[in-house]
Every structure is written in structure tokens, then in C-alpha cells.
Short mmCIF file of C-alpha atoms in Angstrom, two decimals:
data_model
loop_
_atom_site.label_atom_id
_atom_site.label_comp_id
_atom_site.label_asym_id
_atom_site.label_seq_id
_atom_site.Cartn_x
_atom_site.Cartn_y
_atom_site.Cartn_z
CA MET S 1 137.38 116.48 204.94
CA SER S 2 134.13 115.24 206.43
CA SER S 3 132.70 112.29 204.62
CA ASN S 4 129.10 113.45 205.13
CA CYS S 5 128.95 115.62 202.04
CA THR S 6 125.67 116.54 200.46
CA SER S 7 124.27 114.83 197.39
CA ALA S 8 126.47 112.09 195.90
CA ALA S 9 129.73 113.44 197.20
CA PRO S 10 131.95 110.94 199.03
CA VAL S 11 130.37 109.00 201.88
CA SER S 12 132.45 107.03 204.32
CA ALA S 13 133.10 103.39 203.51
CA SER S 14 131.15 102.22 206.56
CA LYS S 15 127.92 103.73 205.23
CA THR S 16 125.87 102.58 202.29
CA LYS S 17 123.80 105.66 201.69
CA THR S 18 122.11 105.52 198.31
CA LYS S 19 120.36 108.35 196.56
CA LYS S 20 117.66 108.12 193.92
CA LYS S 21 117.86 110.62 191.12
CA HIS S 22 114.97 112.26 189.32
CA PHE S 23 115.60 113.87 185.97
CA ILE S 24 113.77 117.19 185.81
CA GLY S 25 114.89 119.99 183.54
CA GLN S 26 118.17 118.23 182.75
CA LYS S 27 120.53 119.76 180.23
CA VAL S 28 120.23 117.50 177.21
CA LYS S 29 123.37 115.41 177.09
CA LEU S 30 122.46 112.14 175.46
CA PHE S 31 125.45 109.88 176.17
CA ARG S 32 124.93 107.89 172.96
CA ALA S 33 127.07 104.76 172.84
CA SER S 34 127.01 101.39 171.11
CA GLU S 35 126.15 99.58 174.36
CA PRO S 36 124.38 100.51 177.61
CA ILE S 37 127.44 100.03 179.84
CA LEU S 38 129.32 102.78 177.97
CA SER S 39 126.34 105.15 178.18
CA ILE S 40 126.28 104.53 181.95
CA LEU S 41 130.01 105.27 182.20
CA MET S 42 129.51 108.54 180.30
CA TRP S 43 126.53 109.48 182.46
CA GLY S 44 128.36 108.53 185.67
CA VAL S 45 131.57 110.43 184.92
CA ASN S 46 129.52 113.47 183.90
CA HIS S 47 127.50 113.28 187.12
CA THR S 48 130.41 112.70 189.51
CA ILE S 49 132.61 115.46 188.05
CA ASN S 50 129.66 117.87 188.29
CA GLU S 51 129.11 116.85 191.92
CA LEU S 52 132.81 117.15 192.77
CA SER S 53 132.92 120.67 191.34
CA ASN S 54 130.69 121.68 194.29
CA VAL S 55 133.02 120.14 196.88
CA PRO S 56 135.86 122.44 198.03
CA VAL S 57 139.39 121.17 197.44
CA PRO S 58 140.76 120.29 200.90
CA VAL S 59 144.14 121.49 202.12
CA MET S 60 145.19 117.86 202.45
CA LEU S 61 143.69 114.41 201.99
CA MET S 62 142.58 112.55 205.11
CA PRO S 63 142.84 108.78 205.77
CA ASP S 64 139.06 108.43 205.27
CA ASP S 65 139.38 109.79 201.73
CA PHE S 66 141.19 106.57 200.77
CA LYS S 67 138.16 104.50 201.85
CA ALA S 68 135.43 106.86 200.65
CA TYR S 69 133.12 106.50 197.68
CA SER S 70 130.13 108.15 196.08
CA LYS S 71 127.25 106.00 195.02
CA ILE S 72 124.06 106.70 193.11
CA LYS S 73 121.13 104.51 192.16
CA VAL S 74 118.96 105.48 189.19
CA ASP S 75 115.52 103.92 189.14
CA ASN S 76 112.75 104.06 186.56
CA HIS S 77 113.92 107.29 184.99
CA LEU S 78 112.25 108.52 181.83
CA PHE S 79 115.27 110.45 180.54
CA ASN S 80 117.16 109.30 177.44
CA LYS S 81 115.59 105.83 177.48
CA GLU S 82 116.94 104.85 174.06
CA ASN S 83 120.54 105.09 175.41
CA LEU S 84 120.40 104.43 179.14
CA PRO S 85 118.79 101.44 180.92
CA SER S 86 115.88 102.48 183.16
CA ARG S 87 117.71 101.12 186.24
CA PHE S 88 121.41 101.20 187.02
CA LYS S 89 123.90 102.02 189.77
CA PHE S 90 127.14 103.97 189.53
CA LYS S 91 129.85 104.06 192.17
CA GLU S 92 133.03 106.12 192.16
CA TYR S 93 135.82 105.02 194.50
CA CYS S 94 137.92 107.55 196.46
CA PRO S 95 136.70 110.62 194.51
CA MET S 96 138.82 113.14 196.44
CA VAL S 97 141.98 111.07 195.96
CA PHE S 98 141.52 110.71 192.21
CA ARG S 99 140.66 114.40 191.84
CA ASN S 100 143.95 115.14 193.61
CA LEU S 101 145.83 112.72 191.33
CA ARG S 102 144.32 114.29 188.20
CA GLU S 103 145.51 117.67 189.43
CA ARG S 104 149.01 116.32 190.11
CA PHE S 105 149.10 114.85 186.60
CA CYS S 106 148.04 118.27 185.22
CA ILE S 107 144.69 117.01 183.95
CA ASP S 108 141.86 119.48 184.29
CA ASP S 109 138.58 117.96 185.53
CA GLN S 110 136.65 119.73 182.77
CA ASP S 111 138.92 118.22 180.10
CA TYR S 112 138.62 114.80 181.75
CA GLN S 113 134.83 115.11 181.76
CA ASN S 114 134.69 116.28 178.14
CA SER S 115 137.00 113.51 176.90
CA LEU S 116 134.89 110.80 178.52
CA THR S 117 131.39 112.17 177.92
CA ARG S 118 131.19 114.26 174.74
CA SER S 119 131.32 111.21 172.49
CA ALA S 120 131.31 107.49 173.23
CA PRO S 121 134.54 105.67 174.16
CA LEU S 122 136.07 103.62 171.34
CA ASN S 123 136.68 99.89 171.42
CA SER S 124 140.24 98.66 171.02
CA ASP S 125 141.29 95.32 169.56
CA SER S 126 143.72 94.91 172.46
CA GLN S 127 142.70 92.53 175.19
CA GLY S 128 144.22 92.05 178.63
CA ARG S 129 145.66 88.83 179.95
CA PHE S 130 142.44 87.87 181.71
CA GLY S 131 140.01 89.02 179.03
CA ASN S 132 139.94 92.62 180.29
CA ARG S 133 138.48 95.04 177.78
CA PHE S 134 140.36 98.12 176.67
CA LEU S 135 138.66 101.24 175.37
CA SER S 136 139.93 104.72 174.70
CA SER S 137 138.18 108.04 175.08
CA TYR S 138 137.00 109.34 171.70
CA ASP S 139 139.92 111.82 171.59
CA HIS S 140 142.44 109.07 172.49
CA ARG S 141 143.71 110.89 175.59
CA PHE S 142 142.52 108.32 178.14
CA VAL S 143 142.33 104.54 178.34
CA ILE S 144 139.42 102.78 180.07
CA LYS S 145 140.10 99.24 181.19
CA THR S 146 137.66 96.75 182.69
CA VAL S 147 139.20 95.09 185.73
CA SER S 148 138.25 92.45 188.31
CA SER S 149 136.99 93.07 191.85
CA GLU S 150 140.39 91.69 192.99
CA ASP S 151 142.11 94.46 190.98
CA ILE S 152 139.90 97.04 192.72
CA ALA S 153 140.87 95.55 196.09
CA GLU S 154 144.56 95.71 195.12
CA MET S 155 144.14 99.35 194.02
CA HIS S 156 142.71 100.13 197.45
CA ASN S 157 145.68 98.33 199.05
CA ILE S 158 148.29 100.38 197.20
CA LEU S 159 146.43 103.68 196.72
CA LYS S 160 147.77 105.52 199.78
CA LYS S 161 151.39 104.61 199.01
CA TYR S 162 150.89 105.23 195.28
CA HIS S 163 149.49 108.69 196.01
CA GLN S 164 152.40 109.48 198.35
CA PHE S 165 154.87 108.33 195.67
CA ILE S 166 153.21 110.59 193.06
CA VAL S 167 153.38 113.53 195.49
CA GLU S 168 157.09 112.93 196.16
CA CYS S 169 158.07 112.55 192.50
CA HIS S 170 155.83 115.50 191.47
CA GLY S 171 153.94 113.29 189.02
CA ASN S 172 157.15 112.61 187.10
CA THR S 173 156.89 108.85 186.68
CA LEU S 174 156.56 106.03 184.14
CA LEU S 175 153.91 104.34 186.30
CA PRO S 176 150.29 104.29 185.11
CA GLN S 177 148.56 107.59 185.81
CA PHE S 178 145.40 106.41 187.59
CA LEU S 179 142.65 109.01 187.12
CA GLY S 180 139.39 107.36 188.15
CA MET S 181 137.99 104.06 189.43
CA TYR S 182 134.35 103.05 189.04
CA ARG S 183 131.78 100.29 189.49
CA LEU S 184 128.79 100.13 187.15
CA THR S 185 125.82 97.87 187.92
CA VAL S 186 123.09 97.01 185.42
CA ASP S 187 120.72 94.02 185.63
CA GLY S 188 122.60 92.84 188.71
CA VAL S 189 125.90 92.56 186.80
CA GLU S 190 128.81 94.56 188.20
CA THR S 191 131.50 95.96 185.89
CA TYR S 192 134.64 97.58 187.31
CA MET S 193 136.56 100.17 185.31
CA VAL S 194 139.80 102.08 185.80
CA VAL S 195 140.74 105.16 183.76
CA THR S 196 144.39 106.02 183.04
CA ARG S 197 146.22 108.44 180.79
CA ASN S 198 146.92 106.94 177.36
CA VAL S 199 150.59 105.98 176.98
CA PHE S 200 150.35 106.64 173.23
CA SER S 201 149.66 109.91 171.45
CA HIS S 202 146.26 111.27 170.49
CA ARG S 203 147.87 112.59 167.30
CA LEU S 204 150.99 110.63 166.31
CA THR S 205 150.13 107.17 165.00
CA VAL S 206 151.89 104.22 166.62
CA HIS S 207 153.17 101.91 163.87
CA ARG S 208 154.66 99.18 166.06
CA LYS S 209 154.21 98.22 169.70
CA TYR S 210 155.77 95.92 172.26
CA ASP S 211 154.91 94.57 175.69
CA LEU S 212 158.27 93.91 177.38
CA LYS S 213 158.85 92.15 180.70
CA GLY S 214 162.56 91.36 180.59
CA SER S 215 161.79 87.62 180.36
CA THR S 216 162.46 85.41 177.33
CA VAL S 217 160.48 82.27 178.23
CA SER S 218 157.28 82.04 176.14
CA ARG S 219 157.56 85.74 175.29
CA GLU S 220 156.64 85.80 171.59
CA ALA S 221 153.53 87.19 169.91
CA SER S 222 151.16 84.43 168.81
CA ASP S 223 150.22 83.97 165.14
CA LYS S 224 146.73 85.21 166.03
CA GLU S 225 148.24 88.37 167.54
CA LYS S 226 150.52 88.92 164.53
CA ALA S 227 147.48 88.86 162.23
CA LYS S 228 146.10 92.02 163.87
CA GLU S 229 146.44 95.42 162.26
CA LEU S 230 148.68 96.60 165.13
CA PRO S 231 150.02 93.48 166.89
CA THR S 232 151.56 93.62 170.36
CA PHE S 233 155.01 92.06 170.00
CA LYS S 234 156.98 90.71 172.99
CA ASP S 235 160.52 90.38 174.32
CA ASN S 236 161.79 87.68 171.95
CA ASP S 237 160.27 89.45 168.94
CA PHE S 238 162.13 92.61 169.96
CA LEU S 239 165.44 90.80 170.52
CA ASN S 240 165.18 88.81 167.28
CA GLU S 241 164.79 92.04 165.31
CA GLY S 242 168.09 93.15 166.85
CA GLN S 243 166.87 96.68 167.30
CA LYS S 244 167.58 99.35 169.90
CA LEU S 245 165.61 102.40 170.93
CA GLN S 246 167.99 105.19 170.02
CA ILE S 247 167.16 108.04 172.37
CA GLY S 248 170.64 109.44 173.08
CA ASP S 249 172.71 109.52 176.28
CA ASP S 250 170.89 112.34 178.09
CA ASN S 251 167.43 110.92 177.47
CA LYS S 252 168.63 107.43 178.37
CA LYS S 253 170.09 108.62 181.70
CA TYR S 254 166.92 110.57 182.57
CA PHE S 255 164.62 107.69 181.52
CA LEU S 256 166.57 105.06 183.49
CA GLU S 257 166.62 107.22 186.63
CA LYS S 258 162.82 107.38 186.50
CA LEU S 259 162.54 103.68 185.72
CA LYS S 260 164.81 102.70 188.62
CA HIS S 261 162.85 104.83 191.06
CA ASP S 262 159.54 103.36 189.83
CA VAL S 263 160.52 99.68 189.89
CA GLU S 264 162.14 99.99 193.33
CA PHE S 265 158.83 101.42 194.57
CA LEU S 266 156.90 98.52 192.98
CA ALA S 267 159.25 96.02 194.64
CA THR S 268 158.53 97.55 198.08
CA LEU S 269 154.83 96.97 197.39
CA LYS S 270 155.59 93.33 196.45
CA ILE S 271 154.22 94.01 192.95
CA MET S 272 155.46 92.28 189.84
CA ASP S 273 154.51 90.99 186.39
CA TYR S 274 154.25 94.54 185.06
CA SER S 275 155.43 95.42 181.55
CA LEU S 276 157.03 98.27 179.70
CA LEU S 277 154.64 99.24 176.92
CA VAL S 278 156.59 100.62 173.96
CA GLY S 279 155.02 102.33 170.95
CA ILE S 280 157.07 103.46 167.95
CA HIS S 281 155.97 106.26 165.63
CA ASP S 282 157.80 106.18 162.29
CA VAL S 283 158.05 109.85 161.22
CA GLU S 284 158.73 109.21 157.52
CA ARG S 285 156.00 106.59 157.23
CA ALA S 286 153.52 108.97 158.91
CA GLU S 287 154.38 111.71 156.40
CA GLN S 288 153.84 109.27 153.54
CA GLU S 289 150.50 108.14 154.99
CA GLU S 290 149.44 111.75 155.33
CA MET S 291 150.31 112.46 151.70
CA ASP S 292 148.35 109.35 150.63
CA VAL S 293 145.30 110.59 152.54
CA GLU S 294 145.58 114.02 150.96
CA GLY S 295 145.89 112.37 147.56
CA VAL S 296 142.64 110.45 148.03
CA GLY S 297 140.61 113.59 148.66
CA GLU S 298 139.72 116.32 151.05
CA GLU S 299 137.32 114.40 153.31
CA GLU S 300 139.63 114.77 156.30
CA GLU S 301 141.18 118.21 156.35
CA TYR S 302 143.75 119.54 158.76
CA GLU S 303 142.50 122.23 161.04
CA ASN S 304 145.00 125.03 161.77
CA ASP S 305 145.99 123.33 165.03
CA GLY S 306 147.41 120.27 163.27
CA VAL S 307 144.85 117.83 164.68
CA LEU S 308 143.30 115.45 162.18
CA THR S 309 139.62 116.05 162.81
CA GLY S 310 138.69 112.75 161.19
CA SER S 311 140.18 110.91 164.18
CA PHE S 312 137.59 112.34 166.59
CA GLY S 313 133.94 111.51 167.08
CA THR S 314 133.25 115.14 168.01
CA PRO S 315 135.69 118.02 167.63
CA PRO S 316 137.13 118.73 171.10
CA ASP S 317 136.33 122.42 171.11
CA SER S 318 136.20 123.19 174.83
CA PRO S 319 138.32 126.26 175.55
CA GLY S 320 140.50 124.54 178.14
CA ASN S 321 141.23 121.46 176.07
CA PRO S 322 145.00 121.21 175.45
CA LEU S 323 144.27 119.38 172.20
CA ASN S 324 143.02 122.74 171.02
CA CYS S 325 146.00 124.93 171.78
CA GLY S 326 147.20 126.80 168.73
CA GLY S 327 150.36 126.21 166.77
CA PHE S 328 150.99 123.73 164.00
CA PHE S 329 153.05 120.68 164.91
CA GLY S 330 155.54 119.54 162.30
CA ALA S 331 156.28 115.91 161.45
CA GLY S 332 157.23 113.96 164.58
CA GLU S 333 156.59 116.98 166.81
CA PHE S 334 154.45 116.81 169.94
CA ASP S 335 153.40 118.76 173.01
CA PRO S 336 155.31 117.20 175.96
CA SER S 337 152.64 118.39 178.41
CA VAL S 338 150.08 116.20 176.59
CA ASP S 339 152.25 113.35 175.24
CA VAL S 340 154.06 112.94 178.55
CA TYR S 341 155.60 109.54 177.70
CA ALA S 342 157.04 110.60 174.31
CA ILE S 343 160.79 110.67 173.56
CA LYS S 344 162.28 111.57 170.17
CA SER S 345 164.99 109.43 168.61
CA GLN S 346 168.38 111.17 168.75
CA ASP S 347 169.18 113.65 165.98
CA SER S 348 172.05 111.62 164.51
CA VAL S 349 169.94 108.57 163.52
CA VAL S 350 168.86 108.15 159.89
CA LYS S 351 165.38 106.80 160.69
CA LYS S 352 163.48 109.41 162.70
CA GLU S 353 161.15 107.90 165.28
CA VAL S 354 159.18 108.93 168.36
CA TYR S 355 159.02 106.41 171.22
CA PHE S 356 156.22 106.17 173.77
CA MET S 357 157.26 104.18 176.85
CA ALA S 358 155.55 103.56 180.19
CA ILE S 359 155.00 100.87 182.79
CA ILE S 360 151.61 99.11 182.65
CA ASP S 361 149.77 96.35 184.56
CA ILE S 362 150.95 97.06 188.11
CA LEU S 363 148.16 95.31 190.00
CA THR S 364 149.71 91.83 190.31
CA HIS S 365 150.73 91.18 193.89
CA TYR S 366 153.25 88.42 194.68
CA ASP S 367 150.72 86.23 196.42
CA ALA S 368 150.20 82.50 196.77
CA LYS S 369 149.11 82.11 193.14
CA LYS S 370 152.32 83.65 191.82
CA LYS S 371 154.46 81.61 194.23
CA ALA S 372 152.77 78.42 193.03
CA ALA S 373 153.25 79.42 189.38
CA HIS S 374 156.92 80.17 190.07
CA ALA S 375 157.47 76.73 191.61
CA ALA S 376 155.76 75.01 188.66
CA LYS S 377 157.74 76.96 186.04
CA THR S 378 161.04 76.33 187.86
CA VAL S 379 160.35 72.57 187.70
CA LYS S 380 159.53 72.83 183.98
CA HIS S 381 162.30 75.22 182.81
CA GLY S 382 165.01 74.75 185.44
CA ALA S 383 166.15 77.06 188.23
CA GLY S 384 168.27 79.33 186.01
CA ALA S 385 165.65 79.96 183.29
CA GLU S 386 164.41 83.51 182.79
CA ILE S 387 160.80 82.85 183.70
CA SER S 388 158.51 85.79 184.37
CA THR S 389 157.29 84.69 187.81
CA VAL S 390 160.35 85.42 189.94
CA ASN S 391 159.96 87.35 193.20
CA PRO S 392 159.35 91.14 193.12
CA GLU S 393 162.96 92.09 193.96
CA GLN S 394 164.42 89.83 191.25
CA TYR S 395 161.69 90.93 188.83
CA SER S 396 162.47 94.64 189.26
CA LYS S 397 166.23 94.13 188.80
CA ARG S 398 165.84 91.94 185.73
CA PHE S 399 163.28 94.33 184.28
CA TYR S 400 165.58 97.32 184.79
CA GLU S 401 168.60 95.55 183.27
CA PHE S 402 166.67 94.44 180.20
CA MET S 403 165.33 97.96 179.57
CA SER S 404 168.76 99.57 180.03
CA ASN S 405 170.16 97.15 177.40
CA ILE S 406 167.58 98.00 174.73
CA LEU S 407 168.22 101.75 174.90
CA SER S 408 171.10 103.50 173.20
#
């Protein structure tokens, strides 16, 4: 596709065309959020999806699409001043590529737009290793993560191969589902954000979660972490509890085939330090919690589609929204087309659970920093110690073996 599209459609990476926007006769969409940066994200996603809807879907992506971007500068506007700064810039990276990825992950652009713009994203108490912020869309379908400019560069490095991998596996993967990548500029400060599908459910509460790397050196949750309402436990915490994820032979075989394929791909990209994020939904506990809520009063009533309306800022009533499809879900039931990472515990177990499992944090390349860290840790812990900074090949094998041992 030509990169000289009209308006704010993708322009080639070599150009820096910027367009000023005037707000005349706009549909009133206020993008109210607790902070300006989130209002800008809502405005930007709304704008770019609207612009993309006017760009025909190409037969195939071209090499330039992996370098393209759309960029818009808003200056001295008078629209919605109580929510949006009067000056800001919004840049979307590789719009055609991410539209194609959303389609391959069966996410409709209208649903994506609604989830990110109808009500403000919600803050999470989770924080990344380098102080990255995590937010979720108001309906909990998508996760928005602030990242560094180095992460954006790494995404550009792997995007073509990642896209090809997603095409070949038909979107059937445990890797993060990357759906959009943006830069927001206000008062000269640049913020980079990446949007992915939420690993956890929009409907089934996660009662316990783990970040597993297959390493046991310094892999325990801190006391500060354990004090949180939903702490992120680590490898040693999991092993010390002596538990297994009981998903049954067929599910285990299918899961491990996907995992093997994914980690071998990451090793070819020289990527490491990723984790398996595991969330556990306790079916019986959820039923009890639901009864307790009903006992307190009728403030939060179930709609006939089984979605707890109290968990949303605005009811997601767009016709195409899969959260809206009819049919009441029983305890521990889910729609596999929405909760794509969910696996039920096998029927024979006494304690019914639903597991959510996916690979996260795949933007760490085995570069000089990691090599230096590996050398330092080897000196400290000895050559045989299970430290997390091994090389990508070793990392993928150790990761796979650890995960195959915790499943039954």
C-alpha cells in the first residue's frame, strides 16, 4: 500500500508530515479520565481507528508498512478543555500491521475502539520491573502498558518476524497479542504505550497469580508484594506450595505443543527473560463471593448475559461487543473466543479451578547488558546455579521444562 495516504493515515518513516486538527462540529465524546495522558490515549485511539476505517484493507502488507506511522499534532484547540490539554501530539506506529494483527486475533476494530474510549482506562496496582505502568481498559479486555523508547525499538526489530509467526500459527499462540503501539507527547514529555489482550478474564475473578520464569534464584515475592490485595507470587512461592496445575493429559499436550513452538521462536529472535503469567480462578470461592454480594443488597445486579455490570465504568452495549452476546455462563464457565488463555481444571479434581496462562514480557534482547549480568551472577552464585540470565537457547529449554513439570 502507498504510504502517502490522506489525512493521518500512515506516512512513510522517512517523512515527518504533521497535521494540525481543528475541532468543528465534532461528535461529543468527552474522553474523561483522571489524568490528561489517559484522555489523550482515548482521543488518539478514537481518532486513529476512525481514520483507519477509511483506508482499504490491502491484499497483503508491504515492507514499508512495518516502518510506517501516523502522526497528529493538536494545537490550541477549544474542544473539551477540561479533559484534554490544549496542545499534544499522538503517534501510532505501524497502523496497517496492528490492524492486521487485531484481525488475526479476532478482535474487531470497533470493539477495540469502544473498549479503549468509552470510559477511562483503569489503574492497576501491578508495576513492571522498570517502573512501567499497567492499566486495563474499563471492560478489562485489554492491558495498556507504558514502555521505554528501547522497548519500542525492540518491537520494531521483531515486528516483521512476529507478524509472520502469528500468520503461520493462525493466531494460536501463548505469546502476547500486540494490538497497538503509540507515542503520546504533552508538555514535551513523551510516553510510549503498548496495548495487548488481557491474559485474565473480564468476568472470572483471578484469586491468585504467579510470574514464573523457571529460575529459582531470588524468585520469591517480597513482603511488600505479599501485602497487596492480589500479590504476584514467583517460582519459589509456587514450588514451596507444592501445587500443580491440573489440566488433564489432552490439555497438557496441547498447551505444551504451543509453548514449545513459542519459546523456540523467541530463542531464534535471541529473546529471553520472559515469564509465564498464571492466574487461578477458584470456582467455589467465586460462587461464595457472589452469594455474599447478593446478601449485602441489590446494588450490583446480574444482567441476563451473566456480566456483573458493577465491574464496568459504562455498560458495553455496542452491538458487536462479544461481552454482550447472550447466554448465561454458569460458575467457572467462559467463552473461549474471548478468554482465549483460559483452561479448566480436569473434571476429576475436587477443587474446581480455571487457569489463565500466557507468556509475557518478550522485549528483552540478549544484548551486552544481559551478558554482563550473566557473568556477574555466575561469579556470585556459581556456574551451575539456576540464575535467570542464561542465554536465550538455555533460557527457552529451562523455561519449557519447568512449565511441563508444574502441569498435570
